[in-house]
Amino acid sequence: MSQQQAVAKPRRDVEALLLLVALGIGIGASAMVSLDRNEALGSGFWFQAGTLTILAAGFHVVLRLRASYADPVILPIVVALNGLGIAMIQSLDAATGTDAGANQLKWTAVSVLIAAAVLWFLKDHRVLRRYTFISLAVSAVLLILPLVPGVSAGDINGASVWIRLGPLQFQPGEIVKITLGIFFAGYLSTHRDLILLAGRKVGP
């Protein structure tokens, strides 16, 4: 007797509902910060809320078109954590007199646009397997760069994790998060049969 195999279904509607919850968490946190600083929600709050909503909805549409079978939970989690992060930064802005929250929102927009472009133009993510160990080598080089004289930006806030390339100053560790992700995804996918054969045994 043949067994009927379950057919995977796209769960973008589930993602849409979770996105509403995630946006409510992030925007709600920013609203609490804004109300704590002011008596009313100003134009800056509404601009931020609108920007986050447009970015989340836009990326959701890209997922529907290009990766309809993608995990429906990842994007809502990212949206919620990012919204909470912006709210926490804004609460610190009140004490330091800075506007780092707006800067974080700007980089959020840049990141989402880059991610959407990659998802749109990279039709088959499996081609990244070709660069599994190249990604590992790139990760190692990037982690060493903050220690290289002439490239290192020195100690900033007690940590030597920044590099300076002309007018640009950034942490290469942020790029390493991506390159290591590519390495581990490729390695685990290629060697999954060997890993499964090893079982769950720990130690000799």
Coordinates of N, CA and C in Angstrom, one line a residue, residues 10-163:
P10 N 2.8 26.8 0.5 CA 3.3 28.1 0.9 C 2.5 28.6 2.1
R11 N 3.2 29.2 3.1 CA 2.5 29.7 4.3 C 2.7 31.2 4.4
R12 N 2.5 31.9 3.3 CA 2.7 33.3 3.4 C 1.6 34.1 4.1
D13 N 0.4 33.5 4.1 CA -0.7 34.1 4.9 C -0.4 34.0 6.4
V14 N 0.2 32.9 6.8 CA 0.6 32.8 8.2 C 1.6 33.9 8.5
E15 N 2.6 34.1 7.6 CA 3.6 35.1 7.8 C 3.0 36.5 7.8
A16 N 1.9 36.8 7.0 CA 1.3 38.1 7.0 C 0.7 38.4 8.4
L17 N 0.0 37.4 9.0 CA -0.6 37.5 10.3 C 0.5 37.8 11.4
L18 N 1.5 37.0 11.3 CA 2.6 37.2 12.3 C 3.3 38.5 12.1
L19 N 3.4 39.0 10.9 CA 3.9 40.3 10.7 C 3.1 41.4 11.3
L20 N 1.8 41.3 11.3 CA 1.0 42.3 12.0 C 1.3 42.3 13.5
V21 N 1.5 41.1 14.1 CA 1.9 41.0 15.5 C 3.3 41.6 15.7
A22 N 4.2 41.3 14.9 CA 5.6 41.8 15.0 C 5.6 43.3 14.9
L23 N 4.9 43.9 13.9 CA 4.9 45.3 13.8 C 4.2 46.0 15.0
G24 N 3.2 45.3 15.5 CA 2.5 45.8 16.7 C 3.5 45.9 17.9
I25 N 4.4 44.9 18.0 CA 5.3 44.9 19.1 C 6.4 46.0 18.9
G26 N 7.0 46.1 17.7 CA 8.0 47.1 17.5 C 7.5 48.5 17.5
I27 N 6.4 48.7 16.8 CA 5.8 50.1 16.8 C 5.2 50.5 18.2
G28 N 4.7 49.5 18.9 CA 4.1 49.7 20.2 C 5.3 50.1 21.2
A29 N 6.4 49.5 21.1 CA 7.5 49.8 21.9 C 8.0 51.2 21.6
S30 N 8.1 51.6 20.4 CA 8.5 53.0 20.0 C 7.5 54.0 20.5
A31 N 6.2 53.6 20.5 CA 5.1 54.5 21.0 C 5.3 54.8 22.5
M32 N 5.6 53.7 23.2 CA 5.9 53.9 24.6 C 7.0 54.8 24.9
V33 N 8.1 54.7 24.1 CA 9.3 55.6 24.3 C 8.9 57.0 23.9
S34 N 8.2 57.2 22.8 CA 7.8 58.5 22.4 C 6.9 59.2 23.4
L35 N 5.9 58.4 24.0 CA 5.0 59.0 24.9 C 5.7 59.3 26.3
D36 N 6.8 58.6 26.6 CA 7.5 58.8 27.8 C 8.4 60.1 27.6
R37 N 8.8 60.4 26.4 CA 9.6 61.6 26.1 C 8.7 62.8 25.8
N38 N 7.5 62.6 25.2 CA 6.6 63.7 24.9 C 5.2 63.3 25.3
E39 N 4.3 64.3 25.3 CA 3.0 64.1 25.7 C 2.1 63.5 24.5
A40 N 2.6 63.6 23.3 CA 1.9 63.1 22.1 C 2.8 62.4 21.2
L41 N 2.3 61.6 20.3 CA 3.1 61.0 19.3 C 3.4 62.0 18.1
G42 N 4.6 62.3 17.9 CA 5.0 63.3 16.9 C 5.1 62.7 15.5
S43 N 5.5 63.6 14.6 CA 5.6 63.2 13.2 C 6.7 62.2 13.0
G44 N 7.8 62.3 13.9 CA 8.9 61.3 13.8 C 8.4 59.9 14.0
F45 N 7.5 59.8 15.0 CA 7.0 58.4 15.3 C 6.2 57.9 14.2
W46 N 5.4 58.7 13.6 CA 4.5 58.2 12.5 C 5.4 57.9 11.3
F47 N 6.4 58.7 11.0 CA 7.3 58.4 9.9 C 8.0 57.0 10.1
Q48 N 8.5 56.8 11.3 CA 9.1 55.5 11.6 C 8.1 54.4 11.5
A49 N 6.9 54.5 12.0 CA 5.9 53.4 11.9 C 5.6 53.1 10.5
G50 N 5.4 54.2 9.7 CA 5.1 54.0 8.3 C 6.2 53.3 7.5
T51 N 7.5 53.7 7.8 CA 8.6 53.2 7.2 C 8.8 51.7 7.5
L52 N 8.7 51.3 8.7 CA 8.8 49.9 9.1 C 7.7 49.1 8.5
T53 N 6.5 49.6 8.4 CA 5.4 48.9 7.8 C 5.6 48.7 6.3
I54 N 6.0 49.7 5.6 CA 6.3 49.6 4.2 C 7.4 48.6 3.9
L55 N 8.5 48.7 4.7 CA 9.6 47.8 4.5 C 9.2 46.3 4.7
A56 N 8.4 46.1 5.8 CA 8.0 44.7 6.1 C 7.0 44.2 5.0
A57 N 6.1 45.0 4.6 CA 5.1 44.6 3.6 C 5.8 44.4 2.3
G58 N 6.7 45.2 1.9 CA 7.4 45.1 0.7 C 8.2 43.8 0.6
F59 N 8.9 43.5 1.7 CA 9.7 42.3 1.7 C 8.8 41.0 1.7
H60 N 7.7 41.2 2.4 CA 6.7 40.1 2.4 C 6.2 39.8 0.9
V61 N 6.0 40.8 0.1 CA 5.6 40.7 -1.2 C 6.7 40.0 -2.1
V62 N 7.9 40.4 -1.8 CA 9.1 39.8 -2.5 C 9.1 38.3 -2.2
L63 N 8.9 37.9 -0.9 CA 8.9 36.5 -0.6 C 7.8 35.8 -1.2
R64 N 6.6 36.4 -1.4 CA 5.5 35.7 -2.1 C 5.8 35.4 -3.5
L65 N 6.6 36.3 -4.1 CA 6.9 36.2 -5.5 C 8.1 35.3 -5.8
R66 N 9.1 35.4 -5.0 CA 10.4 34.7 -5.2 C 10.6 33.5 -4.3
A67 N 10.1 33.4 -3.1 CA 10.3 32.3 -2.2 C 9.1 32.0 -1.4
S68 N 8.1 31.5 -2.2 CA 6.8 31.3 -1.5 C 6.8 30.2 -0.5
Y69 N 7.8 29.3 -0.6 CA 7.9 28.2 0.4 C 8.8 28.5 1.5
A70 N 9.3 29.7 1.7 CA 10.2 30.1 2.7 C 9.5 30.0 4.1
D71 N 10.4 29.8 5.1 CA 9.8 29.8 6.5 C 9.0 31.0 6.8
P72 N 7.8 30.9 7.3 CA 7.0 32.1 7.6 C 7.2 32.8 8.9
V73 N 8.1 32.2 9.7 CA 8.4 32.8 11.0 C 9.6 33.7 11.1
I74 N 10.6 33.5 10.2 CA 11.8 34.2 10.3 C 11.6 35.7 10.1
L75 N 10.9 36.2 9.0 CA 10.7 37.6 8.8 C 10.0 38.3 10.0
P76 N 8.9 37.7 10.5 CA 8.2 38.4 11.6 C 9.1 38.5 12.9
I77 N 10.0 37.5 13.1 CA 10.9 37.6 14.2 C 11.9 38.7 14.0
V78 N 12.4 38.8 12.8 CA 13.4 39.9 12.5 C 12.7 41.2 12.7
V79 N 11.5 41.4 12.2 CA 10.8 42.7 12.3 C 10.5 43.0 13.7
A80 N 10.1 42.1 14.5 CA 9.9 42.4 16.0 C 11.2 42.7 16.7
L81 N 12.2 42.0 16.5 CA 13.5 42.3 17.2 C 14.1 43.6 16.7
N82 N 14.0 43.9 15.4 CA 14.5 45.2 14.9 C 13.7 46.3 15.5
G83 N 12.3 46.2 15.5 CA 11.5 47.2 16.1 C 11.8 47.5 17.6
L84 N 12.0 46.4 18.3 CA 12.4 46.6 19.7 C 13.8 47.2 19.9
G85 N 14.7 46.8 19.0 CA 16.0 47.4 19.0 C 16.0 48.9 18.8
I86 N 15.2 49.3 17.8 CA 15.1 50.8 17.5 C 14.5 51.5 18.7
A87 N 13.5 50.9 19.3 CA 12.9 51.5 20.5 C 13.9 51.7 21.6
M88 N 14.7 50.7 21.9 CA 15.7 50.7 22.9 C 16.8 51.8 22.6
I89 N 17.2 51.9 21.4 CA 18.1 52.9 21.0 C 17.5 54.3 21.2
Q90 N 16.3 54.5 20.9 CA 15.6 55.8 21.0 C 15.5 56.1 22.5
S91 N 15.3 55.2 23.4 CA 15.3 55.5 24.8 C 16.6 56.0 25.3
L92 N 17.7 55.5 24.7 CA 19.0 55.9 25.1 C 19.3 57.3 24.5
D93 N 18.7 57.6 23.3 CA 18.9 58.9 22.7 C 18.4 60.1 23.6
A94 N 17.4 59.8 24.4 CA 16.9 60.8 25.3 C 17.9 61.2 26.4
A95 N 18.7 60.2 26.8 CA 19.7 60.4 27.8 C 21.0 61.0 27.3
T96 N 21.3 60.6 26.0 CA 22.6 61.1 25.4 C 22.5 62.3 24.5
G97 N 21.2 62.6 24.2 CA 21.0 63.8 23.3 C 21.4 63.5 21.9
T98 N 21.5 62.2 21.5 CA 21.8 61.8 20.1 C 20.6 61.4 19.3
D99 N 20.7 61.1 18.1 CA 19.6 60.7 17.2 C 20.0 59.3 16.5
A100 N 20.5 58.4 17.3 CA 21.0 57.1 16.8 C 19.8 56.3 16.3
G101 N 18.6 56.5 16.9 CA 17.4 55.7 16.5 C 17.1 56.0 15.0
A102 N 17.1 57.2 14.6 CA 16.9 57.5 13.2 C 17.9 56.9 12.3
N103 N 19.2 56.9 12.8 CA 20.3 56.3 12.0 C 20.1 54.8 11.8
Q104 N 19.6 54.2 12.9 CA 19.3 52.8 12.9 C 18.2 52.5 11.9
L105 N 17.2 53.3 11.9 CA 16.1 53.1 10.9 C 16.6 53.2 9.5
K106 N 17.5 54.2 9.2 CA 18.1 54.3 7.9 C 18.8 53.0 7.5
W107 N 19.6 52.5 8.4 CA 20.3 51.3 8.0 C 19.4 50.1 7.9
T108 N 18.3 50.1 8.7 CA 17.3 49.0 8.5 C 16.7 49.1 7.1
A109 N 16.4 50.2 6.6 CA 15.9 50.4 5.2 C 16.9 49.9 4.2
V110 N 18.2 50.3 4.4 CA 19.2 49.8 3.4 C 19.4 48.3 3.5
S111 N 19.3 47.7 4.6 CA 19.5 46.3 4.8 C 18.3 45.5 4.1
V112 N 17.1 46.0 4.3 CA 16.0 45.3 3.7 C 16.0 45.4 2.2
L113 N 16.4 46.6 1.7 CA 16.5 46.8 0.2 C 17.6 45.8 -0.4
I114 N 18.7 45.7 0.3 CA 19.8 44.8 -0.2 C 19.3 43.4 -0.1
A115 N 18.6 43.0 1.0 CA 18.1 41.6 1.1 C 17.1 41.3 0.0
A116 N 16.2 42.3 -0.2 CA 15.2 42.1 -1.3 C 15.8 41.9 -2.6
A117 N 16.9 42.7 -2.9 CA 17.6 42.6 -4.2 C 18.2 41.3 -4.4
V118 N 18.9 40.8 -3.3 CA 19.5 39.5 -3.4 C 18.5 38.4 -3.6
L119 N 17.4 38.5 -2.9 CA 16.3 37.5 -3.0 C 15.7 37.5 -4.4
W120 N 15.6 38.7 -5.0 CA 15.0 38.8 -6.3 C 15.9 38.3 -7.5
F121 N 17.2 38.6 -7.4 CA 18.1 38.3 -8.5 C 18.8 37.0 -8.3
L122 N 18.9 36.5 -7.1 CA 19.5 35.2 -6.9 C 18.4 34.1 -7.0
K123 N 18.2 33.6 -8.2 CA 17.1 32.7 -8.5 C 17.3 31.3 -7.8
D124 N 18.5 30.9 -7.7 CA 18.8 29.6 -7.1 C 19.9 29.7 -6.0
H125 N 19.5 29.7 -4.8 CA 20.4 29.9 -3.7 C 21.5 28.8 -3.6
R126 N 21.2 27.7 -4.3 CA 22.1 26.5 -4.2 C 23.5 26.8 -4.8
V127 N 23.5 27.8 -5.7 CA 24.8 28.2 -6.3 C 25.8 28.7 -5.3
L128 N 25.3 29.1 -4.1 CA 26.3 29.6 -3.1 C 27.1 28.4 -2.5
R129 N 26.7 27.2 -2.7 CA 27.5 26.0 -2.2 C 28.8 26.0 -2.9
R130 N 29.0 26.6 -4.0 CA 30.3 26.6 -4.7 C 31.3 27.4 -3.9
Y131 N 30.8 28.3 -3.1 CA 31.7 29.3 -2.4 C 31.7 29.0 -0.9
T132 N 31.5 27.7 -0.5 CA 31.4 27.3 0.9 C 32.7 27.6 1.6
F133 N 33.8 27.1 1.1 CA 35.1 27.3 1.8 C 35.7 28.7 1.5
I134 N 35.4 29.2 0.4 CA 35.8 30.6 0.1 C 35.2 31.5 1.1
S135 N 33.9 31.3 1.5 CA 33.2 32.1 2.5 C 33.9 32.0 3.8
L136 N 34.4 30.8 4.2 CA 35.1 30.6 5.4 C 36.4 31.3 5.4
A137 N 37.2 31.3 4.3 CA 38.4 32.1 4.2 C 38.2 33.6 4.3
V138 N 37.2 34.0 3.6 CA 36.8 35.5 3.7 C 36.5 35.9 5.1
S139 N 35.8 35.0 5.8 CA 35.4 35.3 7.2 C 36.7 35.4 8.1
A140 N 37.6 34.5 7.9 CA 38.9 34.6 8.7 C 39.6 35.9 8.4
V141 N 39.7 36.2 7.1 CA 40.4 37.5 6.8 C 39.7 38.7 7.4
L142 N 38.4 38.7 7.3 CA 37.7 39.9 7.9 C 37.9 40.0 9.4
L143 N 37.9 38.9 10.1 CA 38.1 38.9 11.5 C 39.5 39.4 11.9
I144 N 40.5 39.2 11.1 CA 41.8 39.6 11.4 C 42.1 41.0 11.0
L145 N 41.3 41.6 10.1 CA 41.5 43.0 9.6 C 41.6 44.0 10.8
P146 N 40.8 43.9 11.8 CA 40.9 45.0 12.9 C 42.2 45.0 13.6
L147 N 43.0 43.9 13.4 CA 44.3 43.8 14.1 C 45.5 44.3 13.2
V148 N 45.1 44.6 11.9 CA 46.2 45.0 10.9 C 46.4 46.5 11.0
P149 N 47.7 46.9 11.3 CA 48.0 48.3 11.3 C 47.8 49.0 9.9
G150 N 47.2 50.2 10.0 CA 46.9 50.9 8.8 C 45.5 50.7 8.3
V151 N 44.9 49.6 8.7 CA 43.5 49.3 8.4 C 42.6 49.4 9.7
S152 N 43.2 49.0 10.8 CA 42.4 49.1 12.0 C 42.1 50.5 12.4
A153 N 40.9 50.7 12.9 CA 40.5 52.0 13.4 C 40.9 52.3 14.9
G154 N 41.6 51.3 15.5 CA 42.0 51.4 16.9 C 40.8 51.1 17.8
D155 N 41.1 51.4 19.1 CA 40.1 51.2 20.1 C 38.9 52.2 20.0
I156 N 37.7 51.7 19.9 CA 36.5 52.5 19.9 C 35.6 51.9 20.9
N157 N 35.3 52.7 21.9 CA 34.4 52.3 23.1 C 35.0 51.0 23.7
G158 N 36.4 51.0 23.8 CA 37.0 49.9 24.5 C 37.2 48.6 23.7
A159 N 36.9 48.6 22.4 CA 37.0 47.4 21.6 C 37.7 47.7 20.2
S160 N 38.5 46.8 19.8 CA 39.2 46.9 18.6 C 38.6 46.0 17.5
V161 N 37.4 46.4 17.1 CA 36.7 45.6 16.1 C 36.3 46.4 14.9
W162 N 36.8 47.6 14.8 CA 36.5 48.5 13.6 C 37.7 48.6 12.7
I163 N 37.4 48.8 11.4 CA 38.4 49.1 10.4 C 38.0 50.4 9.7

